[in-house]
Structures are given as C-alpha cells and as structure tokens.
Amino acid sequence: MSTATSGGPSLPQERRLVTEIPGPRSRELFARKQSAVPPGIGTTLPVFVTQAGGGVVVDADGNSLIDFGSGIAVTSVGNAAPHVVERVRRQVGEFTHTCFMVTPYESYVRVCEKLNAITPGDHEKRTFLVNSGAEAVENAVKVARHATGRQAVVVFDHGYHGRTLLTMSLTAKNMPYKHRFGPFAPEVYRVPLAYPFRWPTGPENCAEEAAAQAIDMINKQIGAENVAAVVIEPIAGEGGFIVPARGFLPRVLEFCRANGIVFVADEVQTGFARTGAMFACEDEGIVPDIITTAKGIAGGLPLAAVTGRAELLDAVHVGGLGGTYGGNPLACEAALGVLETIEEEDLVARASRIGELMLPRLHALRERYPVVGDVRGRGAMTAIELVVPGTREPNPAAAAEIAKRCHAEGLVVLTAGTYGNVLRFLPPLVIPEHLIDEGLTILEKAIESH
Ligand code: PLZ
C-alpha cells in the first residue's frame, strides 16, 4: 500500500465528501450489522471506517470526515500514531500474551512505573493494569473496601463509571445505561454534583452549597465512618462535560481526608493530556488517593489502570487482584508509545491550544444563538449545552438534529448529558488547526439552520 492510502497521520488531512453520508457501501455494511449485531449496541454515525489518522476518519465509500470524537476520547495521539504502530508491530512478532500473573514481562512494569510517576502527588504509589475503564473503577472500589474494611461508596449526580453491575450501579443515568438491568449493587449512595449551569440558586453559590449538601447527606444517610470511597470524575464526561464549580472538589477531598475515606478520581475520560493538563485533577491541585485511567492511555488498544497510594494497594492479599488479559503486552507497548508521543509532541500544550481555539468560537455561538445555553470544558474537552431558547429547559431534540446535520456534512460529533442535550467535542490532540476551524464552521451552520 502506498503512503497516500495507508492510515495514520499520513492520511490527507482534509474533509472530503464523495458520496452522501452514509454512502452506499456503508449502508450495505450497516444492513449487515443490523442482522448480525443486536440493536443494544447503538451507532452514532453509520459510516464504516477503513482508515483513520491525525484529525480525520475515512469511510468505506472514500469519504474523509473531520474527527471531533476520537472514538470517545481515546485516540488523543491520533489513530495509528507512529510510536504506537512501531511498538505494537514489534511486539506482535515477539509474543502476544503470557498472562502477567503467570510469567511477567517488562513493559507492564514500565507502564506502571510511568503512571506512578506522572499521576498527581509525590507519595509512594502502585499501579495495576486491567482491560477497560469500568474494570478499573470496579477494582478501585474493591481496593478501597478491602483497605478500609468499609462498604459504602459515594457517587455523584450525572456521574458515569461504566456498564458492569457495580459500575452501572455507580452510574447516575437510567436510560440507556441502567433501564431494566437491575437489581443494582448495594451500598452505593448518590449525592449532588456542583453543576453551575443548573444550580438552583445560581453558579456563584454552587460549589459551597453542593458540597454542603453532599457532606450532609453522607453524614446523615450513611455515616462518614461507613464510607469506603468517594468516586468522582473531575469533569463529568458522559453526564455532559460538567466542570464542577471551583472549590467543590477540594471541599469533597478535604472531607474525605478528615474521615478516612478513599478519594477516587475517575480520570478515564479526562486523563492523558485531554484537558490541557496530564490529568484534570491538577487544575485544582487535587491529589487523589486512587486514580483510574483508560481510554487515552493506549491509543485504542484495550488498557486501563488503577494507580494509588502504596499503602492502599498493598493492603490487598496476594492474588486478590488480576485478570487474564490485564496489561496485555500489545496494549502495554501501545501505552508506552502514547506516553512518548504526548511528551515528544507536547500534547498537553496542544490540548490547551485546542481549547484556546475552540472556546472563544463556542462562546460566540452562545452569544448569537439562544439555543446554546452553556459553553464549558477545558482544553480539548469542550461542550455546548442546548436549551429551549429563552429558558434553561434541556433541548435534546436540538442536540440530535444539530449532530445529524454535522454528520451529514462530514463532521464526527458526539452527544452527551443526563438530558441528552449536550454536544461534546473531543478532537484528537494532533488534529491540524484548519480542521478545527472547518469543523466549527460546520457546527455553526448546523446550529444556524436547525
Ligand atoms: N469512567 C469517566 O467516561 C467510559 C462510555 C461509552 P469503559 N465512557 C464512555 C459507552 O457508552 O459505553 C467511561 C468514562 C468514565 C468509566 C468509563 C467506562 O470505561 O472502558 O467503557 O469500560
């Protein structure tokens, strides 16, 4: 295959529509998908991908779409990033699996050493590797329960932590994640999140009042001494890119410290340079006791991690943690390639720059179109919340319609939000600036004509 037709960053960085979206070939494949795969596995945009890299996704009909989704915040270094490809290619020819718990290998240990070094806090840490974000969060809870001898887990409104029984129980939203999938895991308690745009008494009171309510509920309904862990996303992802009002996270952390509660930061979506910092916790100087990571960690190979205070992770008995595939050698090589790429290409700064490009234009949209109620996010994790003009009433129909128009024009955007009324933007951090510009122009036209 010539360079022009191979994937990765060598793909032409352009939007190119040669058929309608989806084109005939994608429609044919989608029909097959519908007979082979259950509808429970949904589809945001039914184009079938053949190549991807930089800031574009190419489909089976030869269309090249601008990528504002990164496979849900995963391909931050871009698809088929050179360091990832080289390392995985080399590794696949050496060995593909031994199971780290049976006969270990160095790359797993290196990934853990790196995560121990780059996650917030200079205390002694340990890391272990698993396969998915949900598995990481589930294991963080196991560790916290084991280490504290307590059972209760506190989570927040609008939180998302996964689809397994425990993490689905930790997740706030019923439809589509929990509906008819109960009963849920016990000892999970939900408290308010400091959601500035929707705080009843206004954003200025949000941090303090939300923290006070959360703490009051914990004290009254559970008893702080019964709480093993508080699990929180530093920016709520699936819930709608809700940046908690400043001061809320530090207050919750302080309460945890004062009561021997393990503070778990779920950075599955926010981690690895996405928000313009290596980890979103850094923004308010939060040092979590345990941090869960996945998604951006390995450029799309399935990998996730639990990193935390040595005394917590070391508390678990030998053999108490693990899994067949956790820290698979291909995924570990990919993670090392991702970390090299973030460093070499200074993707933390790139993410900030993407925010500087996008946020002013999103704010301008809010000024111009009353359907845009709120603009928020940090770095390359930004969103707009759509409302019924003149109110704060959620407008999921507008979000769906605008997303659809963007898709038809060759821009991959994702929706989010408890009310389904948020459009979120998660471009690969290596996306060229002209594609950001073009993508935002498409978005504006879609809002204008919806
Ligand atoms: N924690 C903060 O964002 C995954 C979900 C996609 P897994 N978010 C994308 C979907 O609809 O299933 C996520 C997250 C946070 C945990 C998870 C779970 O990560 O790798 O999907 O298990």
PDB file of N, CA, C and O and ligand atoms in Angstrom, residues 72 132-134 160-163 177 233 238 266 268-269 295, ligand 1:
ATOM      1  N   ILE A  72     -14.525   8.443  21.334  1.00  0.00           N
ATOM      2  CA  ILE A  72     -14.851   8.812  22.724  1.00  0.00           C
ATOM      3  C   ILE A  72     -13.573   9.031  23.547  1.00  0.00           C
ATOM      4  O   ILE A  72     -13.302   8.324  24.527  1.00  0.00           O
ATOM      5  N   SER A 132     -10.477  -2.315  30.865  1.00  0.00           N
ATOM      6  CA  SER A 132     -11.447  -1.280  30.497  1.00  0.00           C
ATOM      7  C   SER A 132     -11.611  -0.298  31.646  1.00  0.00           C
ATOM      8  O   SER A 132     -11.242  -0.594  32.795  1.00  0.00           O
ATOM      9  N   GLY A 133     -12.213   0.830  31.302  1.00  0.00           N
ATOM     10  CA  GLY A 133     -12.450   1.845  32.322  1.00  0.00           C
ATOM     11  C   GLY A 133     -13.310   1.294  33.451  1.00  0.00           C
ATOM     12  O   GLY A 133     -13.031   1.513  34.632  1.00  0.00           O
ATOM     13  N   ALA A 134     -14.351   0.561  33.072  1.00  0.00           N
ATOM     14  CA  ALA A 134     -15.244   0.004  34.089  1.00  0.00           C
ATOM     15  C   ALA A 134     -14.480  -0.933  35.026  1.00  0.00           C
ATOM     16  O   ALA A 134     -14.648  -0.887  36.247  1.00  0.00           O
ATOM     17  N   TYR A 160     -20.726   9.021  35.497  1.00  0.00           N
ATOM     18  CA  TYR A 160     -20.695   7.816  34.649  1.00  0.00           C
ATOM     19  C   TYR A 160     -19.432   7.036  34.982  1.00  0.00           C
ATOM     20  O   TYR A 160     -18.334   7.604  34.993  1.00  0.00           O
ATOM     21  N   HIS A 161     -19.597   5.742  35.244  1.00  0.00           N
ATOM     22  CA  HIS A 161     -18.416   4.954  35.596  1.00  0.00           C
ATOM     23  C   HIS A 161     -18.349   3.615  34.895  1.00  0.00           C
ATOM     24  O   HIS A 161     -17.396   2.871  35.118  1.00  0.00           O
ATOM     25  N   GLY A 162     -19.333   3.268  34.053  1.00  0.00           N
ATOM     26  CA  GLY A 162     -19.234   2.029  33.302  1.00  0.00           C
ATOM     27  C   GLY A 162     -20.536   1.265  33.229  1.00  0.00           C
ATOM     28  O   GLY A 162     -21.588   1.740  33.688  1.00  0.00           O
ATOM     29  N   ARG A 163     -20.443   0.061  32.663  1.00  0.00           N
ATOM     30  CA  ARG A 163     -21.645  -0.729  32.378  1.00  0.00           C
ATOM     31  C   ARG A 163     -21.660  -2.088  33.079  1.00  0.00           C
ATOM     32  O   ARG A 163     -22.576  -2.885  32.851  1.00  0.00           O
ATOM     33  N   TYR A 177     -28.373   3.353  30.241  1.00  0.00           N
ATOM     34  CA  TYR A 177     -27.372   2.504  30.901  1.00  0.00           C
ATOM     35  C   TYR A 177     -27.927   1.486  31.894  1.00  0.00           C
ATOM     36  O   TYR A 177     -27.353   0.424  32.083  1.00  0.00           O
ATOM     37  N   GLU A 233     -15.677  11.946  38.897  1.00  0.00           N
ATOM     38  CA  GLU A 233     -14.958  12.394  37.706  1.00  0.00           C
ATOM     39  C   GLU A 233     -14.605  13.877  37.903  1.00  0.00           C
ATOM     40  O   GLU A 233     -15.507  14.665  38.191  1.00  0.00           O
ATOM     41  N   GLU A 238     -19.697  11.626  30.386  1.00  0.00           N
ATOM     42  CA  GLU A 238     -20.961  11.233  29.768  1.00  0.00           C
ATOM     43  C   GLU A 238     -22.108  12.107  30.291  1.00  0.00           C
ATOM     44  O   GLU A 238     -23.081  12.353  29.585  1.00  0.00           O
ATOM     45  N   ASP A 266     -11.977   9.377  38.977  1.00  0.00           N
ATOM     46  CA  ASP A 266     -12.160   8.601  37.754  1.00  0.00           C
ATOM     47  C   ASP A 266     -11.742   9.493  36.578  1.00  0.00           C
ATOM     48  O   ASP A 266     -12.509  10.336  36.112  1.00  0.00           O
ATOM     49  N   VAL A 268     -10.894   8.340  33.625  1.00  0.00           N
ATOM     50  CA  VAL A 268     -10.958   7.502  32.422  1.00  0.00           C
ATOM     51  C   VAL A 268     -11.129   8.370  31.167  1.00  0.00           C
ATOM     52  O   VAL A 268     -10.496   8.140  30.148  1.00  0.00           O
ATOM     53  N   GLN A 269     -11.991   9.391  31.261  1.00  0.00           N
ATOM     54  CA  GLN A 269     -12.226  10.239  30.075  1.00  0.00           C
ATOM     55  C   GLN A 269     -11.337  11.478  30.051  1.00  0.00           C
ATOM     56  O   GLN A 269     -10.983  11.980  28.992  1.00  0.00           O
ATOM     57  N   LYS A 295      -9.050   4.688  28.259  1.00  0.00           N
ATOM     58  CA  LYS A 295      -9.234   5.473  27.038  1.00  0.00           C
ATOM     59  C   LYS A 295      -7.925   5.979  26.419  1.00  0.00           C
ATOM     60  O   LYS A 295      -7.269   5.263  25.686  1.00  0.00           O
TER      61      LYS A 295
HETATM   62  N1  PLZ B   1     -15.452   6.184  33.629  1.00  0.00           N
HETATM   63  C1  PLZ B   1     -15.402   8.596  33.349  1.00  0.00           C
HETATM   64  O1  PLZ B   1     -16.094   8.063  30.644  1.00  0.00           O
HETATM   65  C2  PLZ B   1     -16.408   5.422  29.555  1.00  0.00           C
HETATM   66  C3  PLZ B   1     -18.730   5.111  27.559  1.00  0.00           C
HETATM   67  C4  PLZ B   1     -19.148   4.636  26.241  1.00  0.00           C
HETATM   68  P1  PLZ B   1     -15.078   1.622  29.619  1.00  0.00           P
HETATM   69  N2  PLZ B   1     -17.113   6.406  28.841  1.00  0.00           N
HETATM   70  C5  PLZ B   1     -17.569   6.051  27.505  1.00  0.00           C
HETATM   71  C6  PLZ B   1     -20.384   3.781  26.377  1.00  0.00           C
HETATM   72  O2  PLZ B   1     -21.463   4.267  26.039  1.00  0.00           O
HETATM   73  O3  PLZ B   1     -20.260   2.637  26.844  1.00  0.00           O
HETATM   74  C7  PLZ B   1     -16.064   5.709  30.985  1.00  0.00           C
HETATM   75  C8  PLZ B   1     -15.909   7.015  31.466  1.00  0.00           C
HETATM   76  C9  PLZ B   1     -15.594   7.215  32.814  1.00  0.00           C
HETATM   77  C10 PLZ B   1     -15.574   4.914  33.205  1.00  0.00           C
HETATM   78  C11 PLZ B   1     -15.890   4.642  31.885  1.00  0.00           C
HETATM   79  C12 PLZ B   1     -16.007   3.214  31.460  1.00  0.00           C
HETATM   80  O4  PLZ B   1     -14.961   2.895  30.605  1.00  0.00           O
HETATM   81  O5  PLZ B   1     -13.687   1.478  29.072  1.00  0.00           O
HETATM   82  O6  PLZ B   1     -16.122   1.975  28.599  1.00  0.00           O
HETATM   83  O7  PLZ B   1     -15.460   0.475  30.467  1.00  0.00           O
END
